[in-house]
Amino acid sequence: MSEFWLISAPGDKENLQALERMNTVTSKANLSRNSKFTIPDFKVGTLDSLVGLSDELGKLDAFAESLIKRMAQSVVDVMEDSEGKVQENLLANGVDLTSFVTHFEWDMAKYPAKQPLVSVVDTVAKQLAQIDSDLKSRMAAYNALKTALENLEKRSTGSLLTRSLSDIVSKEDFVLDSEYLVTLLVIVPKASYSRWQNSYESLSDMVVPRSTKLIAEDTEGGLFTVTLFRKVINDFKTKAKESKFMVREFYYDEKEIKREREEMTRLLSDKQQQYHNSCVALKKGPSTYRDHKVKGAPLGSPARLVAGQPDRESEGEGQGEGLLLRWLKVNFSEAFIAWIHIKALRVFVESVLRYGLPVNFQAVLLQPHKKSATKRLREVLNSVFRHLDEVAAASTLDASVEIPGLQLSNQDYFPYVYFHIDLGLLD
């Protein structure tokens, strides 16, 4: 399962009692796998500051979870046809998410525990806000590129009536730079090829004999050239339309055709730089998430890969990986790590508010063995720790007891500090 429960309960002097009790009650029915979740000793501050942080951390927790889900979906979008490789690229500090959570250690270098809690929370919030801002700008640029490329690709597909002709025609198909003559392109239904060949010279005066040539076909018809004098263009178009022949408005401009082809090449190259040339790197395994040098400017050209951290261009791992995919992987890792640190901060703040001072609680990470066991696991834990909140326990266990202003169900009742971690980011 990708679900974890992060809870805390008052501990003894060694902070082992809570973990031992949980291991005892959950092991009998094989309900969950439990492990100690170590949280540093933070500066508590005032009660008012803790109450304020409790509300702020709740909002930050929701924001961080939303951010990493959007980043995971962005990886899916960028990888397109390689969605099966998405999970192996959603890593935290180079390991899979489950391993990171179950072996969590507070990052003292990034979030010094000796700082006031307000400062630690502010550091995390600013980091996530920067990643969110960069994500929006990079994905907006990538989606704009995709849209432009799709529009060009649409112009190069479809019927001869609508598609671009720049990749079909050539300079040799036209009479160019003539003061009197012009070459038109006419779409003729397949069933009318013979009729066209027998009648095009007589559709108007001044049509050059034997000037028609079939240069392209689709399922419905063919694209023919015909050369005539400029002054009879309108008359020829009218007569052709009456005969069910469609003249395509097209002027051969070598510079414009070259520009369109170069634009398509550029867009394809830009898109490949974001992901498609990273297929080799994906086969190298989890370590390929680290940054490296790639030629070509990234979409949006943000100055760094990781918000608030230098670009590690000298690192050689992940050679060939696309710029946007690499940025997503590195910053997904950063955002996920920040999210689990937020969970730890919430456990600390809520435990102090609930259990009081001096700080003495034990945080425990539980991983339910199966979905069907979660209800029983909750019932067992609520029973073991009901002494922590006898009033709420009575309201849930005795339906006849009514407590004004207190309406709790078994689903809402937690006599201990409880937080949920769901790693099903793509569900």
Coordinates of C-alpha atoms in Angstrom, one line a residue:
M1 CA 0.0 0.0 0.0
S2 CA 1.0 3.6 -0.6
E3 CA -0.8 4.8 2.6
F4 CA 0.9 5.8 5.9
W5 CA -0.4 7.1 9.2
L6 CA 1.8 9.4 11.1
I7 CA 0.7 9.6 14.7
S8 CA 2.1 10.7 18.1
A9 CA 1.3 9.8 21.7
P10 CA 2.8 10.8 25.0
G11 CA 6.0 8.9 25.7
D12 CA 7.9 7.9 28.8
K13 CA 11.3 9.2 29.7
E14 CA 12.9 7.2 26.9
N15 CA 10.0 7.9 24.5
L16 CA 9.7 4.2 23.8
Q17 CA 6.4 3.4 25.5
A18 CA 4.1 4.6 22.7
L19 CA 6.0 2.7 20.0
E20 CA 6.1 -0.5 22.1
R21 CA 2.3 -0.3 22.8
M22 CA 1.5 0.2 19.2
N23 CA 3.8 -2.7 18.1
T24 CA 2.1 -4.9 20.6
V25 CA -1.5 -4.2 19.7
T26 CA -1.0 -4.1 15.9
S27 CA 1.2 -7.2 15.6
K28 CA -1.4 -9.5 17.1
A29 CA -3.7 -9.0 14.2
N30 CA -1.0 -8.1 11.6
L31 CA -2.6 -4.7 11.0
S32 CA 0.4 -2.5 10.2
R33 CA 4.2 -2.2 10.0
N34 CA 5.4 0.4 12.5
S35 CA 8.6 2.4 12.8
K36 CA 9.9 5.3 14.9
F37 CA 9.6 8.7 13.2
T38 CA 12.3 10.9 14.5
I39 CA 11.5 14.6 15.0
P40 CA 14.1 17.1 16.3
D41 CA 13.7 19.1 19.5
F42 CA 12.5 22.5 18.1
K43 CA 12.3 25.8 20.0
V44 CA 8.7 25.8 21.2
G45 CA 8.1 29.5 21.5
T46 CA 4.8 30.9 22.8
L47 CA 1.4 29.2 22.8
D48 CA 0.0 31.9 20.5
S49 CA 2.8 31.3 18.0
L50 CA 2.1 27.5 18.0
V51 CA -1.6 28.1 17.5
G52 CA -0.8 30.4 14.5
L53 CA 1.6 27.9 13.1
S54 CA -0.9 25.1 13.4
D55 CA -3.3 26.9 11.0
E56 CA -0.4 28.0 8.7
L57 CA 1.0 24.5 8.5
G58 CA -2.4 23.0 7.7
K59 CA -2.6 25.3 4.7
L60 CA 1.0 24.7 3.7
D61 CA 0.5 20.9 3.9
A62 CA -2.4 21.1 1.5
F63 CA -0.5 23.3 -0.9
A64 CA 2.6 21.0 -0.9
E65 CA 0.5 18.0 -1.6
S66 CA -1.3 19.7 -4.4
L67 CA 2.0 20.9 -5.8
I68 CA 3.7 17.4 -5.9
K69 CA 0.5 15.9 -7.5
R70 CA 0.7 18.6 -10.2
M71 CA 4.3 17.9 -10.7
A72 CA 3.7 14.2 -10.9
Q73 CA 1.0 14.8 -13.5
S74 CA 3.4 17.1 -15.4
V75 CA 5.9 14.2 -15.6
V76 CA 3.2 12.1 -17.1
D77 CA 2.4 14.9 -19.6
V78 CA 6.0 15.4 -20.6
M79 CA 6.8 11.7 -20.9
E80 CA 3.8 11.1 -23.2
D81 CA 4.3 7.6 -24.7
S82 CA 6.6 6.5 -21.8
E83 CA 4.0 6.7 -19.0
G84 CA 5.1 3.2 -17.8
K85 CA 8.4 4.8 -16.6
V86 CA 6.8 7.6 -14.6
Q87 CA 6.9 5.9 -11.2
E88 CA 10.6 5.1 -11.4
N89 CA 11.3 8.8 -12.0
L90 CA 9.2 10.1 -9.1
L91 CA 12.0 9.8 -6.5
A92 CA 12.9 11.7 -3.3
N93 CA 16.6 12.2 -2.7
G94 CA 17.4 9.4 -5.2
V95 CA 15.2 6.7 -3.6
D96 CA 11.6 5.6 -4.0
L97 CA 9.0 7.6 -2.0
T98 CA 8.1 4.7 0.3
S99 CA 11.8 4.2 1.3
F100 CA 12.2 8.0 1.9
V101 CA 9.2 8.2 4.2
T102 CA 10.0 5.0 6.2
H103 CA 13.7 6.1 6.6
F104 CA 13.0 9.8 7.1
E105 CA 15.7 11.9 8.7
W106 CA 15.3 15.7 9.4
D107 CA 17.6 17.7 7.1
M108 CA 19.4 19.9 9.5
A109 CA 21.4 21.6 6.8
K110 CA 18.4 22.8 4.8
Y111 CA 16.1 23.4 7.8
P112 CA 18.1 24.1 10.9
A113 CA 16.2 22.9 14.0
K114 CA 17.9 25.5 16.2
Q115 CA 16.1 28.3 14.4
P116 CA 12.7 29.5 15.6
L117 CA 9.8 27.4 14.3
V118 CA 8.4 30.4 12.5
S119 CA 11.7 30.7 10.5
V120 CA 11.8 27.0 9.6
V121 CA 8.2 27.1 8.3
D122 CA 8.9 30.3 6.4
T123 CA 11.9 28.7 4.7
V124 CA 9.8 25.7 3.6
A125 CA 7.0 28.0 2.4
K126 CA 9.3 30.2 0.3
Q127 CA 10.9 27.1 -1.3
L128 CA 7.6 25.6 -2.3
A129 CA 6.3 28.9 -3.6
Q130 CA 9.4 29.3 -5.8
I131 CA 9.0 25.8 -7.2
D132 CA 5.3 26.4 -7.8
S133 CA 6.1 29.6 -9.7
D134 CA 8.8 27.9 -11.8
L135 CA 6.5 25.0 -12.5
K136 CA 3.7 27.2 -13.8
S137 CA 6.1 29.2 -16.1
R138 CA 7.9 26.1 -17.5
M139 CA 4.7 24.1 -18.1
A140 CA 3.0 27.1 -19.7
A141 CA 6.0 27.4 -22.1
Y142 CA 6.0 23.7 -22.8
N143 CA 2.2 23.6 -23.4
A144 CA 2.5 26.6 -25.7
L145 CA 5.3 24.7 -27.6
K146 CA 3.1 21.6 -27.8
T147 CA 0.2 23.6 -29.1
A148 CA 2.3 25.3 -31.8
L149 CA 3.8 22.0 -32.9
E150 CA 0.4 20.3 -33.0
N151 CA -1.0 23.2 -35.1
L152 CA 1.9 22.8 -37.5
E153 CA 1.5 19.0 -37.6
K154 CA -2.3 19.4 -38.3
R155 CA -1.4 21.6 -41.2
S156 CA 0.9 18.9 -42.6
T157 CA -1.8 16.2 -42.3
G158 CA -5.4 16.0 -43.4
S159 CA -6.9 16.3 -46.9
L160 CA -5.4 18.2 -49.7
L161 CA -8.2 20.8 -49.3
T162 CA -6.9 21.9 -45.9
R163 CA -3.3 20.7 -45.3
S164 CA -0.2 22.7 -45.9
L165 CA 1.3 22.2 -49.3
S166 CA 4.8 23.4 -48.4
D167 CA 6.1 19.9 -47.9
I168 CA 4.4 18.6 -51.1
V169 CA 5.3 21.1 -53.9
S170 CA 8.6 22.0 -55.2
K171 CA 10.1 24.9 -57.2
E172 CA 10.0 22.8 -60.4
D173 CA 6.2 22.5 -60.2
F174 CA 5.7 26.2 -60.9
V175 CA 6.4 28.9 -63.5
L176 CA 8.0 31.6 -61.5
D177 CA 9.0 35.2 -62.1
S178 CA 6.9 35.5 -65.2
E179 CA 5.1 38.7 -66.0
Y180 CA 2.4 36.9 -68.0
L181 CA 2.2 33.3 -66.8
V182 CA 1.1 31.7 -63.5
T183 CA 0.8 28.2 -62.2
L184 CA -2.3 27.2 -60.2
L185 CA -3.0 24.2 -58.0
V186 CA -6.3 22.4 -58.6
I187 CA -7.8 19.5 -56.5
V188 CA -9.6 17.0 -58.6
P189 CA -11.8 14.1 -57.3
K190 CA -10.3 10.7 -58.2
A191 CA -13.4 9.8 -60.2
S192 CA -12.9 12.9 -62.3
Y193 CA -9.2 12.5 -63.4
S194 CA -10.1 11.7 -67.0
R195 CA -12.6 14.5 -67.2
W196 CA -10.0 16.9 -65.9
Q197 CA -7.4 15.8 -68.4
N198 CA -9.8 16.2 -71.3
S199 CA -11.3 19.5 -70.2
Y200 CA -8.8 21.7 -68.3
E201 CA -7.4 23.3 -71.5
S202 CA -10.8 24.5 -72.5
L203 CA -12.0 25.8 -69.1
S204 CA -10.8 29.2 -70.1
D205 CA -8.9 31.0 -72.8
M206 CA -5.1 31.2 -72.6
V207 CA -4.5 27.9 -70.7
V208 CA -1.1 26.5 -71.6
P209 CA -1.6 23.1 -73.4
R210 CA -0.3 20.0 -71.7
S211 CA 0.7 22.0 -68.6
T212 CA -1.1 19.9 -66.0
K213 CA 0.8 17.4 -63.8
L214 CA -0.4 15.3 -60.8
I215 CA 1.9 16.0 -57.9
A216 CA 0.1 14.5 -54.9
E217 CA -2.9 12.3 -53.9
D218 CA -5.0 11.5 -50.9
T219 CA -7.9 9.2 -50.4
E220 CA -10.3 11.6 -52.1
G221 CA -8.5 13.1 -54.9
G222 CA -5.3 14.5 -56.5
L223 CA -3.5 17.8 -56.6
F224 CA -2.8 18.9 -60.2
T225 CA -0.8 21.9 -61.6
V226 CA -2.0 24.0 -64.5
T227 CA -0.4 27.0 -66.1
L228 CA -2.3 29.9 -67.7
F229 CA -2.1 33.6 -68.4
R230 CA -2.5 35.8 -65.3
K231 CA -5.3 37.8 -66.8
V232 CA -7.6 34.8 -67.1
I233 CA -7.2 33.6 -63.5
N234 CA -10.6 34.6 -62.2
D235 CA -12.4 33.2 -65.3
F236 CA -10.5 29.9 -64.9
K237 CA -11.4 29.7 -61.2
T238 CA -15.1 30.3 -61.9
K239 CA -15.2 27.6 -64.7
A240 CA -13.2 25.1 -62.6
K241 CA -15.6 25.5 -59.7
E242 CA -18.6 24.9 -61.9
S243 CA -16.9 21.7 -63.0
K244 CA -16.3 20.5 -59.4
F245 CA -12.6 21.3 -59.6
M246 CA -11.3 23.2 -56.6
V247 CA -8.5 25.7 -57.0
R248 CA -6.3 25.9 -53.9
E249 CA -5.1 29.4 -53.1
F250 CA -1.4 29.0 -53.0
Y251 CA 1.5 31.2 -53.9
Y252 CA 4.9 29.6 -54.0
D253 CA 7.2 31.6 -51.8
E254 CA 10.5 29.8 -51.3
K255 CA 11.4 32.0 -48.3
E256 CA 8.1 31.3 -46.6
I257 CA 8.3 27.6 -47.2
K258 CA 11.8 27.5 -45.8
R259 CA 10.7 29.5 -42.8
E260 CA 7.8 27.1 -42.1
R261 CA 10.0 24.0 -42.4
E262 CA 12.6 25.6 -40.1
E263 CA 9.9 26.4 -37.6
M264 CA 8.7 22.8 -37.6
T265 CA 12.3 21.6 -37.1
R266 CA 12.9 24.1 -34.3
L267 CA 9.7 23.1 -32.5
L268 CA 10.5 19.4 -32.8
S269 CA 14.0 20.1 -31.5
D270 CA 12.8 22.2 -28.6
K271 CA 10.3 19.5 -27.6
Q272 CA 12.9 16.8 -27.8
Q273 CA 15.2 18.8 -25.5
Q274 CA 12.4 18.7 -22.9
Y275 CA 12.0 14.9 -22.9
H276 CA 12.2 12.8 -26.0
N277 CA 16.0 12.6 -26.1
S278 CA 16.0 11.4 -22.5
C279 CA 15.0 7.8 -23.2
V280 CA 18.6 6.5 -22.8
A281 CA 18.8 8.2 -19.4
L282 CA 15.6 6.6 -18.2
K283 CA 17.1 3.2 -18.6
K284 CA 20.0 4.0 -16.2
G285 CA 17.8 3.7 -13.1
P286 CA 17.0 6.0 -10.2
S287 CA 20.3 7.8 -10.0
T288 CA 19.6 9.6 -13.3
Y289 CA 17.5 12.2 -11.6
R290 CA 20.5 14.4 -10.9
D291 CA 21.3 17.4 -13.0
H292 CA 23.7 17.7 -15.9
K293 CA 24.7 19.9 -18.8
V294 CA 22.4 19.8 -21.9
K295 CA 22.9 22.0 -24.9
G296 CA 20.1 24.3 -25.8
A297 CA 18.1 26.8 -23.9
P298 CA 15.2 25.6 -21.7
L299 CA 11.7 26.7 -22.3
G300 CA 11.0 29.9 -20.3
S301 CA 14.8 30.0 -19.6
P302 CA 14.5 30.0 -15.7
A303 CA 17.9 30.7 -14.2
R304 CA 18.1 27.5 -12.1
L305 CA 16.9 24.0 -12.0
V306 CA 16.1 23.7 -8.3
A307 CA 14.4 26.6 -6.6
G308 CA 16.9 28.2 -4.3
Q309 CA 19.8 26.0 -5.3
P310 CA 22.7 26.3 -7.8
D311 CA 22.6 24.5 -11.2
R312 CA 24.9 21.4 -10.9
E313 CA 26.0 21.5 -14.5
S314 CA 29.2 19.7 -13.8
E315 CA 27.5 16.5 -12.8
G316 CA 27.6 13.9 -15.5
E317 CA 24.8 11.5 -14.5
G318 CA 21.7 11.3 -16.6
Q319 CA 23.4 12.3 -19.9
G320 CA 20.9 12.9 -22.7
E321 CA 18.0 13.6 -20.4
G322 CA 15.5 16.3 -21.4
L323 CA 15.7 19.7 -19.7
L324 CA 12.1 19.9 -18.6
L325 CA 11.9 16.3 -17.4
R326 CA 15.1 16.7 -15.5
W327 CA 13.9 19.9 -13.8
L328 CA 10.6 18.2 -12.9
K329 CA 12.4 15.2 -11.4
V330 CA 14.8 17.3 -9.3
N331 CA 12.2 19.7 -8.1
F332 CA 9.6 17.0 -7.5
S333 CA 12.2 15.5 -5.1
E334 CA 12.7 18.8 -3.4
A335 CA 8.9 19.4 -3.1
F336 CA 8.3 15.9 -1.7
I337 CA 11.1 16.2 0.8
A338 CA 9.6 19.6 1.9
W339 CA 6.2 18.0 2.2
I340 CA 7.3 15.3 4.6
H341 CA 9.2 17.9 6.7
I342 CA 5.9 19.8 6.9
K343 CA 4.3 16.6 8.2
A344 CA 7.0 16.4 10.9
L345 CA 6.5 20.0 11.8
R346 CA 2.7 19.5 12.1
V347 CA 3.2 16.5 14.4
F348 CA 5.5 18.5 16.6
V349 CA 3.2 21.5 16.9
E350 CA 0.0 19.6 17.4
S351 CA 1.7 17.3 19.9
V352 CA 2.9 20.2 22.0
L353 CA -0.5 21.8 21.8
R354 CA -2.3 18.6 22.8
Y355 CA 0.1 17.0 25.3
G356 CA 1.6 20.2 26.8
L357 CA 5.1 20.9 28.1
P358 CA 7.7 19.7 28.7
V359 CA 7.9 18.2 25.2
N360 CA 7.5 14.5 25.6
F361 CA 5.9 12.5 22.8
Q362 CA 6.8 9.8 20.4
A363 CA 5.9 10.0 16.7
V364 CA 5.3 6.7 15.0
L365 CA 4.9 5.9 11.3
L366 CA 2.4 3.2 10.6
Q367 CA 1.9 1.5 7.2
P368 CA -1.4 -0.5 7.1
H369 CA -0.8 -3.9 5.6
K370 CA -3.9 -3.7 3.5
K371 CA -6.8 -1.4 2.8
S372 CA -9.3 -3.7 4.6
A373 CA -7.3 -3.4 7.8
T374 CA -7.5 0.4 8.2
K375 CA -10.9 0.3 9.9
R376 CA -9.7 -2.3 12.4
L377 CA -6.4 -0.5 12.9
R378 CA -8.2 2.7 13.8
E379 CA -10.5 0.9 16.2
V380 CA -7.6 -0.8 18.0
L381 CA -5.6 2.5 18.3
N382 CA -8.6 4.4 19.5
S383 CA -9.2 1.8 22.1
V384 CA -5.6 1.8 23.3
F385 CA -5.3 5.6 23.5
R386 CA -8.9 6.5 24.4
H387 CA -7.6 7.7 27.8
L388 CA -6.0 10.7 26.1
D389 CA -9.5 12.1 25.3
E390 CA -12.2 10.4 27.4
V391 CA -14.9 12.9 26.5
A392 CA -14.5 12.4 22.8
A393 CA -14.2 8.7 23.3
A394 CA -17.5 8.6 25.2
S395 CA -19.3 10.5 22.4
T396 CA -18.2 7.9 19.8
L397 CA -18.7 4.8 21.9
D398 CA -22.0 5.7 23.4
A399 CA -24.4 7.0 20.8
S400 CA -26.9 8.0 23.6
V401 CA -24.5 10.5 25.1
E402 CA -25.0 14.0 23.6
I403 CA -22.3 16.6 24.2
P404 CA -23.3 20.1 23.1
G405 CA -21.1 21.4 20.2
L406 CA -19.4 18.0 19.8
Q407 CA -20.4 15.7 17.0
L408 CA -17.9 13.0 16.2
S409 CA -18.1 9.8 14.2
N410 CA -15.7 6.9 14.5
Q411 CA -14.1 8.2 11.3
D412 CA -13.4 11.6 12.9
Y413 CA -12.3 10.4 16.4
F414 CA -8.5 10.5 17.1
P415 CA -7.5 10.7 20.7
Y416 CA -3.9 11.0 19.5
V417 CA -2.3 13.3 17.0
Y418 CA -2.9 11.9 13.5
F419 CA -1.9 12.8 10.0
H420 CA -2.3 10.9 6.8
I421 CA 0.3 10.4 4.0
D422 CA -1.0 9.1 0.7
L423 CA 1.7 8.3 -1.9
G424 CA -0.8 7.5 -4.6
L425 CA 0.1 10.7 -6.4
L426 CA -1.3 9.7 -9.8
D427 CA -4.6 8.2 -8.6

